[in-house]
CSV table of C-alpha atoms in Angstrom, one decimal:
chain,number,residue,atom,x,y,z
A,797,MET,CA,99.9,-141.7,127.8
A,798,SER,CA,97.8,-141.8,131.2
A,799,GLU,CA,94.0,-142.7,131.1
A,800,GLN,CA,93.3,-139.7,132.7
A,801,ALA,CA,95.2,-137.1,130.4
A,802,ASN,CA,93.4,-139.4,127.4
A,803,GLU,CA,90.0,-138.1,129.2
A,804,GLY,CA,91.3,-134.4,129.4
A,805,GLU,CA,92.3,-134.5,125.7
A,806,SER,CA,88.8,-135.9,124.5
A,807,GLU,CA,87.1,-133.1,126.7
A,808,LEU,CA,89.6,-130.8,124.9
A,809,HIS,CA,88.7,-132.0,121.8
A,810,GLU,CA,85.2,-131.9,122.2
A,811,ARG,CA,85.3,-128.3,123.7
A,812,LEU,CA,87.1,-127.4,120.5
A,813,GLU,CA,83.9,-129.1,118.3
A,814,GLN,CA,81.5,-127.0,120.1
A,815,ALA,CA,83.2,-123.9,120.1
A,816,ALA,CA,83.7,-124.2,116.3
A,817,ALA,CA,79.9,-124.5,115.7
A,818,GLY,CA,80.0,-126.6,113.1
A,819,LYS,CA,82.9,-124.6,111.0
A,820,THR,CA,85.2,-126.4,108.2
A,821,TYR,CA,88.4,-126.7,108.9
A,822,ARG,CA,89.3,-125.0,106.5
A,823,TRP,CA,87.4,-121.5,107.9
A,824,ILE,CA,89.0,-122.1,110.7
A,825,ALA,CA,92.7,-122.6,109.5
A,826,LYS,CA,92.1,-119.2,107.2
A,827,ALA,CA,90.6,-116.8,110.7
A,828,THR,CA,93.5,-119.0,113.4
A,829,ASN,CA,96.3,-118.2,110.2
A,830,ALA,CA,97.3,-122.4,110.4
A,831,HIS,CA,96.9,-124.8,107.8
A,832,PRO,CA,93.9,-126.7,107.3
A,833,GLU,CA,95.5,-130.3,108.1
A,834,THR,CA,96.9,-128.7,110.8
A,835,VAL,CA,93.7,-127.8,112.1
A,836,ARG,CA,91.9,-131.1,111.2
A,837,ARG,CA,94.9,-132.8,113.2
A,838,TYR,CA,94.1,-130.7,116.2
A,839,MET,CA,90.1,-130.8,115.3
A,840,GLN,CA,90.5,-134.9,115.7
A,841,GLY,CA,92.9,-135.3,119.0
A,842,ALA,CA,96.2,-134.0,118.8
A,843,THR,CA,97.5,-131.6,121.0
A,844,PRO,CA,96.9,-127.8,119.8
A,845,ASN,CA,99.8,-125.6,120.4
A,846,ILE,CA,99.5,-122.9,122.2
A,847,GLU,CA,99.8,-120.1,119.3
A,848,PHE,CA,96.6,-122.0,117.9
A,849,VAL,CA,94.9,-122.2,121.5
A,850,THR,CA,95.4,-118.2,121.3
A,851,ALA,CA,94.2,-117.8,118.0
A,852,PHE,CA,90.8,-120.2,118.0
A,853,CYS,CA,89.8,-118.3,121.4
A,854,ASN,CA,90.1,-114.7,119.6
A,855,VAL,CA,88.4,-115.9,116.6
A,856,PHE,CA,86.1,-117.2,118.1
A,857,SER,CA,85.7,-115.1,121.9
A,858,ILE,CA,86.2,-118.3,123.8
A,859,ASN,CA,87.0,-118.2,127.5
A,860,PRO,CA,90.6,-120.0,127.3
A,861,GLN,CA,89.8,-121.1,131.2
A,862,TRP,CA,87.3,-123.3,129.5
A,863,LEU,CA,88.9,-124.4,126.8
A,864,LEU,CA,91.3,-126.2,128.1
A,865,SER,CA,90.0,-127.1,131.5
A,866,GLY,CA,86.2,-126.8,131.1
A,867,GLU,CA,86.2,-124.3,134.0
A,868,GLY,CA,84.0,-121.0,134.1
A,869,PRO,CA,81.8,-119.8,130.9
A,870,MET,CA,82.3,-120.6,127.6
A,871,ARG,CA,82.2,-116.9,126.3
A,872,ARG,CA,84.6,-114.5,126.9
A,873,ASP,CA,81.6,-111.9,127.4
A,874,GLU,CA,80.5,-113.9,130.5
A,875,VAL,CA,83.6,-114.0,132.3
A,876,ARG,CA,83.3,-111.0,134.0
A,877,GLY,CA,79.2,-111.7,135.0
A,878,TYR,CA,80.5,-115.3,136.2
A,879,HIS,CA,83.2,-113.9,138.4
A,880,LEU,CA,80.7,-111.5,139.7
A,881,ALA,CA,78.5,-113.8,140.7
A,882,GLU,CA,81.4,-115.9,142.4
A,883,ALA,CA,83.1,-113.2,143.8
A,884,ASP,CA,82.7,-113.1,148.2
A,885,PRO,CA,80.9,-110.2,149.3
A,886,SER,CA,83.4,-108.6,151.3
A,887,ASP,CA,86.0,-108.8,148.3
A,888,LEU,CA,83.7,-106.8,146.2
A,889,LEU,CA,83.1,-103.9,148.7
A,890,ALA,CA,87.4,-104.1,149.5
A,891,ALA,CA,87.3,-103.5,145.5
A,892,ILE,CA,84.5,-100.8,145.5
A,893,ALA,CA,86.4,-99.4,148.3
A,894,ALA,CA,89.8,-99.2,147.0
A,895,MET,CA,88.3,-97.9,143.6
A,896,LEU,CA,86.6,-95.2,145.9
A,897,ASP,CA,90.1,-94.2,147.1
A,898,ARG,CA,91.9,-94.1,144.2
A,899,LEU,CA,89.5,-91.8,141.9
A,900,THR,CA,89.8,-89.7,145.1
A,901,ASP,CA,93.3,-89.0,144.7
A,902,ARG,CA,93.1,-88.5,141.0
A,903,LEU,CA,90.1,-86.1,142.3
A,904,ASP,CA,92.1,-84.1,144.6
A,905,ARG,CA,95.4,-83.9,142.3
A,906,LEU,CA,93.1,-82.3,140.1
A,907,GLU,CA,91.4,-79.6,142.2
A,908,LEU,CA,95.3,-79.3,143.3
A,909,TYR,CA,96.2,-78.3,139.7
A,910,CYS,CA,93.0,-76.5,139.0
A,911,GLN,CA,93.6,-73.9,142.2
A,912,GLN,CA,97.5,-73.8,141.3
A,913,LEU,CA,96.7,-72.7,137.1
A,914,GLU,CA,93.9,-70.1,138.8
A,915,SER,CA,96.6,-68.6,141.3
A,916,ARG,CA,98.6,-67.9,138.2
A,917,LEU,CA,96.4,-66.5,136.1
A,918,MET,CA,94.6,-64.4,138.5
A,919,GLN,CA,95.9,-60.8,138.8
A,920,ASP,CA,97.9,-59.5,142.2
A,921,PRO,CA,96.9,-55.6,142.2
A,922,LEU,CA,99.4,-55.4,145.4
A,923,ASP,CA,102.2,-56.8,142.2
A,924,ALA,CA,101.8,-54.4,139.5
A,925,GLY,CA,105.4,-55.1,137.9
A,926,ALA,CA,104.3,-58.5,138.1
A,927,THR,CA,101.3,-57.8,136.7
A,928,GLN,CA,102.3,-56.1,133.6
A,929,THR,CA,104.9,-58.8,132.9
A,930,ARG,CA,102.3,-61.6,133.3
A,931,ASP,CA,99.7,-59.2,130.6
A,932,ALA,CA,102.5,-59.1,128.0
A,933,ALA,CA,103.0,-63.0,128.2
A,934,ILE,CA,99.4,-63.8,127.7
A,935,GLU,CA,98.7,-61.2,124.9
A,936,PRO,CA,101.2,-60.6,122.2
A,937,LYS,CA,102.1,-57.4,121.0
A,938,PRO,CA,100.1,-55.6,118.2
A,939,ASP,CA,101.5,-54.7,115.6
A,940,GLU,CA,100.8,-51.0,114.4
A,941,GLY,CA,97.8,-50.1,113.0
A,942,GLN,CA,96.3,-53.4,113.7
A,943,PRO,CA,93.6,-53.7,116.3
A,944,THR,CA,94.1,-55.8,119.1
A,945,LYS,CA,92.7,-59.4,119.3
A,946,PRO,CA,92.7,-60.9,122.9
A,947,THR,CA,94.3,-64.7,122.9
A,948,THR,CA,92.3,-67.1,124.5
A,949,ALA,CA,94.5,-68.0,127.0
A,950,GLY,CA,94.2,-63.3,128.0
A,951,ARG,CA,90.3,-64.2,128.0
A,952,ILE,CA,90.2,-67.3,130.2
A,953,GLY,CA,92.9,-64.9,132.2
A,954,LYS,CA,90.9,-61.9,132.4
A,955,ALA,CA,87.7,-64.1,133.5
A,956,VAL,CA,89.0,-66.5,136.2
A,957,ALA,CA,91.1,-62.4,137.4
A,958,LYS,CA,87.4,-61.5,137.4
A,959,ARG,CA,85.5,-64.1,139.4
A,960,SER,CA,85.5,-64.3,143.3
A,961,PRO,CA,87.3,-66.4,145.2
A,962,PRO,CA,85.5,-70.0,146.2
A,963,ASP,CA,85.2,-69.2,149.9
A,964,ALA,CA,83.7,-65.6,149.5
A,965,PRO,CA,80.3,-65.0,150.0
């Protein structure tokens, strides 16, 4: 094995020890669902497998990039701030603009949906037959002798019908 590979592995194991912060091999084994002897070998210099590295990073909230390469912040919760601090301002502005575009599109679709829903619920006095059919669909027929209790859909339909159009003065 080359000298550079040995140096990289020793640095990896130093980072493993640093992240483990004095936890026992048994504790790490139980937390990562590994055998204690396997953990001992990994912590003392054997190359860990990807499953162990993944479990280790999850248990200790470690940034995998830091563990494997030494680059970036140690803790996973510090990654976002690190990358934001390192990002180019023009990239950040472009990302914000793209997010605003997506939010605007979603808001436009929501507004269109609400307008379509409102137009379906509004009563059209010129189309009496359709209004009676729509009212019959919104409110159930009362049983004989039973008082009429409007449904939620019926109450919403009546409230929307009473509203003036948005472009009215």
